[in-house]
Coordinates of C-alpha atoms in Angstrom, one line a residue:
M1 CA 0.0 0.0 0.0
S2 CA 1.5 3.3 -1.0
I3 CA 0.6 6.8 -2.4
K4 CA 2.4 7.8 -5.5
V5 CA 2.0 11.4 -6.6
D6 CA 3.4 11.9 -10.1
Q7 CA 3.8 15.3 -11.9
L8 CA 0.6 16.5 -10.2
T9 CA -0.5 19.9 -11.3
K10 CA -3.6 21.9 -10.2
V11 CA -4.6 25.2 -11.8
Y12 CA -7.3 27.6 -10.5
G13 CA -7.9 30.1 -13.3
A14 CA -4.6 32.0 -13.7
Q15 CA -3.1 30.6 -10.5
K16 CA -1.0 27.4 -10.5
A17 CA -1.5 25.9 -7.0
L18 CA 0.6 22.8 -7.7
D19 CA 3.4 22.7 -10.3
S20 CA 4.2 19.1 -11.4
I21 CA 4.9 17.8 -7.9
T22 CA 6.1 14.2 -7.4
F23 CA 6.6 12.2 -4.2
E24 CA 5.7 8.9 -2.6
A25 CA 4.4 7.8 0.9
S26 CA 4.8 4.2 1.9
K27 CA 3.0 1.8 4.3
G28 CA 4.1 1.7 7.9
K29 CA 5.7 5.2 7.8
I30 CA 4.3 8.6 8.6
T31 CA 5.1 11.2 5.9
G32 CA 5.1 14.8 7.1
F33 CA 3.8 17.2 4.5
L34 CA 5.1 20.7 5.3
G35 CA 4.9 24.1 3.8
P36 CA 3.9 27.7 4.5
N37 CA 0.3 28.8 4.3
G38 CA -0.9 28.7 0.7
A39 CA 1.9 26.4 -0.4
G40 CA -0.4 23.7 -1.8
K41 CA -0.7 21.2 1.1
S42 CA -4.4 21.1 1.5
T43 CA -5.0 21.1 -2.3
T44 CA -2.7 18.0 -2.6
M45 CA -4.6 16.2 0.2
K46 CA -8.0 17.0 -1.3
I47 CA -6.9 15.6 -4.7
A48 CA -5.4 12.5 -3.1
T49 CA -8.6 11.8 -1.3
G50 CA -10.8 12.3 -4.4
Y51 CA -12.6 15.4 -3.1
I52 CA -11.4 17.7 -5.9
G53 CA -10.0 17.0 -9.4
L54 CA -6.6 17.5 -10.7
T55 CA -5.5 19.5 -13.8
S56 CA -2.8 17.0 -15.0
G57 CA -0.5 14.3 -13.6
S58 CA -1.7 11.5 -11.4
V59 CA -2.2 10.2 -7.9
L60 CA -2.2 6.4 -7.3
V61 CA -3.3 4.9 -4.0
D62 CA -2.3 1.2 -3.9
G63 CA -2.2 1.3 -7.7
I64 CA -5.7 2.8 -8.0
D65 CA -6.0 6.0 -10.0
V66 CA -7.8 8.5 -7.8
S67 CA -9.3 10.3 -10.8
A68 CA -10.7 7.1 -12.3
E69 CA -12.0 5.5 -9.0
P70 CA -12.7 8.3 -6.5
L71 CA -15.4 6.3 -4.6
Q72 CA -13.0 3.3 -4.2
I73 CA -10.4 5.7 -2.8
K74 CA -12.8 7.0 -0.2
R75 CA -13.5 3.4 0.9
I76 CA -9.9 2.8 1.8
T77 CA -8.9 6.3 2.9
G78 CA -9.5 8.0 6.2
Y79 CA -9.4 11.8 5.9
L80 CA -9.3 14.6 8.5
P81 CA -9.6 17.9 6.6
E82 CA -8.0 21.1 7.9
H83 CA -11.3 22.7 9.0
N84 CA -12.8 19.4 10.3
P85 CA -16.5 19.7 9.1
L86 CA -18.8 18.1 11.7
Y87 CA -22.5 18.0 12.3
L88 CA -22.6 20.2 15.4
E89 CA -26.2 19.3 16.4
M90 CA -25.4 15.6 16.6
Y91 CA -24.2 13.8 19.7
V92 CA -20.7 12.4 19.5
K93 CA -21.7 8.7 19.7
E94 CA -24.6 9.4 17.4
Y95 CA -22.3 11.0 14.8
L96 CA -19.8 8.2 14.9
S97 CA -22.6 5.7 14.5
F98 CA -23.8 7.7 11.5
V99 CA -20.3 7.6 9.9
A100 CA -20.1 3.9 10.6
S101 CA -23.4 3.4 8.8
A102 CA -22.3 5.4 5.8
Y103 CA -19.3 3.0 5.4
K104 CA -21.8 0.0 5.9
L105 CA -19.7 -1.5 8.7
D106 CA -21.0 -4.9 9.9
N107 CA -19.4 -4.3 13.3
K108 CA -20.7 -0.8 13.8
G109 CA -21.2 -1.0 17.5
S110 CA -17.8 -2.3 18.4
R111 CA -16.0 0.1 16.0
V112 CA -17.8 3.1 17.5
A113 CA -16.9 1.9 21.0
N114 CA -13.3 1.3 20.0
M115 CA -13.0 4.8 18.5
I116 CA -14.5 6.4 21.6
E117 CA -11.9 4.7 23.8
M118 CA -9.0 5.2 21.4
C119 CA -9.6 8.9 20.9
G120 CA -10.4 9.6 24.6
L121 CA -14.1 10.5 24.0
G122 CA -15.7 8.4 26.8
R123 CA -16.8 11.4 28.9
E124 CA -17.9 13.4 25.9
Q125 CA -19.8 10.7 23.9
H126 CA -23.2 11.9 25.0
K127 CA -22.5 15.5 24.4
K128 CA -23.5 17.5 21.3
I129 CA -20.5 18.1 19.1
G130 CA -21.3 21.8 19.1
A131 CA -20.7 21.9 22.9
L132 CA -17.2 20.5 22.6
S133 CA -14.0 22.4 22.8
K134 CA -11.9 22.6 19.6
G135 CA -9.5 20.0 21.0
Y136 CA -12.3 17.5 21.5
R137 CA -13.8 18.3 18.1
Q138 CA -10.4 17.3 16.6
R139 CA -10.7 14.0 18.5
V140 CA -14.1 13.4 16.9
G141 CA -12.7 14.2 13.5
L142 CA -9.8 11.8 14.0
A143 CA -12.3 9.1 15.2
Q144 CA -14.4 9.4 12.1
A145 CA -11.2 9.2 9.9
L146 CA -10.2 5.9 11.6
I147 CA -13.6 4.3 12.2
H148 CA -13.6 2.1 9.0
D149 CA -10.0 1.0 9.7
P150 CA -8.7 2.6 6.5
Q151 CA -5.5 1.5 4.7
V152 CA -4.6 5.1 4.1
L153 CA -4.8 8.0 6.6
I154 CA -4.5 11.6 5.4
L155 CA -4.5 14.1 8.2
D156 CA -4.5 17.9 7.6
E157 CA -3.4 19.7 10.8
P158 CA -4.7 16.9 13.1
T159 CA -3.4 18.4 16.4
S160 CA -4.7 21.9 15.8
G161 CA -6.2 23.3 19.0
L162 CA -5.0 20.6 21.4
D163 CA -3.4 21.3 24.7
P164 CA 0.0 19.7 25.6
N165 CA -1.6 16.7 27.3
Q166 CA -4.0 16.1 24.4
L167 CA -1.1 16.4 22.0
V168 CA 0.7 13.5 23.7
E169 CA -2.5 11.3 23.6
I170 CA -3.3 12.1 19.9
R171 CA 0.3 11.5 18.9
K172 CA 0.1 8.1 20.5
V173 CA -3.1 7.3 18.6
I174 CA -1.6 8.4 15.2
K175 CA 1.7 6.5 15.9
E176 CA -0.2 3.3 16.7
A177 CA -2.5 3.6 13.7
S178 CA 0.4 4.1 11.4
Q179 CA 2.0 0.7 12.0
D180 CA -0.1 -0.9 9.3
K181 CA -1.2 2.1 7.3
T182 CA 0.1 4.7 4.9
V183 CA -0.1 8.1 6.7
I184 CA 0.4 11.6 5.3
L185 CA 0.2 14.3 8.0
S186 CA 0.5 18.1 7.5
T187 CA 1.4 20.4 10.4
H188 CA 3.2 23.7 11.2
I189 CA 4.6 22.3 14.5
M190 CA 8.2 21.1 13.9
Q191 CA 8.2 19.3 17.3
E192 CA 5.3 17.3 15.9
V193 CA 7.3 16.3 12.9
E194 CA 10.2 15.2 14.9
A195 CA 8.0 13.2 17.3
L196 CA 5.9 11.5 14.6
C197 CA 7.3 11.5 11.1
D198 CA 9.7 9.1 9.4
K199 CA 10.2 11.3 6.3
V200 CA 9.3 14.8 5.3
V201 CA 8.1 16.4 2.1
I202 CA 8.4 20.2 2.0
I203 CA 6.3 22.2 -0.5
N204 CA 6.7 25.9 -1.3
K205 CA 4.7 27.9 -3.8
G206 CA 3.4 24.7 -5.3
V207 CA 6.8 23.1 -5.8
I208 CA 8.5 20.3 -3.8
V209 CA 11.7 21.7 -2.3
A210 CA 12.7 18.7 -0.1
D211 CA 11.8 15.0 0.1
D212 CA 13.9 13.1 2.6
E213 CA 14.1 11.4 6.0
V214 CA 14.0 13.8 9.0
K215 CA 17.5 13.0 10.1
N216 CA 18.9 13.7 6.7
L217 CA 17.1 17.0 6.4
K218 CA 18.5 18.1 9.8
S219 CA 22.0 17.3 8.6
M220 CA 21.7 19.7 5.7
K221 CA 24.4 22.3 5.6
S222 CA 23.1 25.6 6.7
E223 CA 24.1 28.8 5.0
A224 CA 24.7 30.4 8.4
I225 CA 26.8 29.4 11.3
T226 CA 24.9 30.0 14.6
Y227 CA 26.0 30.3 18.2
K228 CA 24.0 30.7 21.4
V229 CA 25.7 33.4 23.5
E230 CA 24.9 34.2 27.1
F231 CA 26.1 37.4 28.9
E232 CA 26.0 38.5 32.5
A233 CA 23.5 41.3 31.6
K234 CA 21.5 42.6 28.7
V235 CA 23.5 43.9 25.8
D236 CA 23.0 46.4 23.0
T237 CA 22.3 44.2 19.9
T238 CA 23.3 47.0 17.5
L239 CA 26.9 46.5 18.6
F240 CA 26.9 43.2 16.9
E241 CA 24.8 44.2 14.0
K242 CA 27.3 46.9 13.1
E243 CA 29.9 44.1 12.7
G244 CA 27.7 42.3 10.2
L245 CA 26.3 39.7 12.6
S246 CA 22.7 38.6 12.8
I247 CA 21.5 38.6 16.4
S248 CA 18.2 37.7 18.0
V249 CA 17.1 37.7 21.7
Q250 CA 16.5 34.2 23.1
G251 CA 16.2 35.0 26.8
E252 CA 16.8 37.8 29.3
T253 CA 20.5 37.7 28.8
S254 CA 20.9 35.1 26.0
Y255 CA 21.1 35.7 22.3
Q256 CA 21.4 33.7 19.1
I257 CA 24.2 35.1 16.9
S258 CA 24.9 34.0 13.3
A259 CA 26.9 34.8 10.2
S260 CA 28.0 33.3 6.9
I261 CA 31.4 32.6 8.6
D262 CA 32.3 31.5 12.1
P263 CA 31.2 34.5 14.2
R264 CA 33.2 33.7 17.4
K265 CA 36.1 36.0 16.8
I266 CA 33.8 38.9 16.1
I267 CA 31.7 38.1 19.2
M268 CA 34.8 38.0 21.4
K269 CA 36.1 41.2 19.8
V270 CA 32.8 43.1 20.5
A271 CA 32.6 41.7 24.0
G272 CA 36.1 42.8 24.8
E273 CA 35.9 46.2 23.4
H274 CA 32.6 47.0 25.2
E275 CA 33.4 45.1 28.4
L276 CA 30.5 42.6 28.1
P277 CA 31.2 39.7 30.4
L278 CA 30.5 36.4 28.6
I279 CA 29.0 33.4 30.6
N280 CA 28.7 30.9 27.8
I281 CA 29.0 30.4 24.1
S282 CA 27.9 27.2 22.3
K283 CA 27.2 26.2 18.7
E284 CA 23.6 25.8 17.8
E285 CA 22.9 22.6 15.9
Q286 CA 20.8 22.8 12.7
S287 CA 17.1 22.4 13.6
L288 CA 14.2 21.2 11.4
E289 CA 12.7 24.6 11.8
G290 CA 15.9 26.2 10.5
V291 CA 15.9 23.9 7.5
F292 CA 12.3 24.7 6.8
Q293 CA 13.0 28.4 6.9
Q294 CA 16.0 28.0 4.7
L295 CA 14.0 26.1 2.1
T296 CA 10.9 28.2 2.1
Q297 CA 12.3 31.7 2.7
G298 CA 15.6 31.4 0.8
R299 CA 17.6 31.5 4.0

C-alpha cells in the first residue's frame, strides 16, 4: 500500500496551485507534509482523497488511480480535513454511528466503542459536538477518519487546538495507527514532525523543495553558522549588527548570533571592546525549523 504522486498539477484560473509535484508515501511510515500557508498542502490532500479533481499528472493509491476511481479511494482512505467539518447538532456517539453506517460496517457498535476509547471521548460521547472544545472536536474528526480501519490515513493539521496533554495522547493514537497504514500528515509544528514523522516532504509555492528522512534534512548544511551566547546582563544588539552579525534575543541575557562565517572571533572582539562579560557560548545545531525556513524563505 502506497501513495504515488506523479507530476501533479492543479490550476485555478490563472493561479497554478501545484506545479508538477512528485513524491511517494509508503506503508508503515508517517510522511510529514510541510509548507507555508498557501503552499499547496491542502490542495494536494484534497486531490489525493478524491474530493477535488486535478489538472494534470496522477495520484495512485495502492495502484488505484484517484481520478478514475474516487469512490473506491474513499472506501480505503481516512481523511481529516483542515477545517474538520462536523454536524454540530449531533451527539458524539450518534455522529460516529452515522459515519459507521455510511461505510456500511458490519461491526458498527464495536467500532464506535473502539474509536471512543482510542480517541479519549468516553466522557464526551453523550454531548453534542457543538458543545465540545476545539480539541475534542479534533478528536471526533480523528475518530471518524479511523472508524472504518482505512489502509490510508490523510490528516490535515490533526493536532490543531490541542493542549499539551492532548497532544501526547493524539500523537500516540496516530503512531499506533500508522503501524499498518500509509499516513500523510500536515502540520506547522516542527516538534510534531520530529516526534511522529519518518520522512518529510516540504512544498513551497506549489513546488516540492525537499523530500527526505527527518535525520537527513537536519544534517543539511546551513548557509549560516549560529551560536547561542549568554552574557551577564542585557547587551545592545546593535553593537553586533554593526559588525555584520545577525542577532536575536533568546532570553533575558541570552542571544542567538549567526553569520556566513564563524562569528566567534567577532563576538569576542565586540565583548572585549565594550566590556561585556560572557558566561557561555555554544554552537547551535541545525534544527528542522531552520531547514524549513532556509528552504521556504531562501535563507
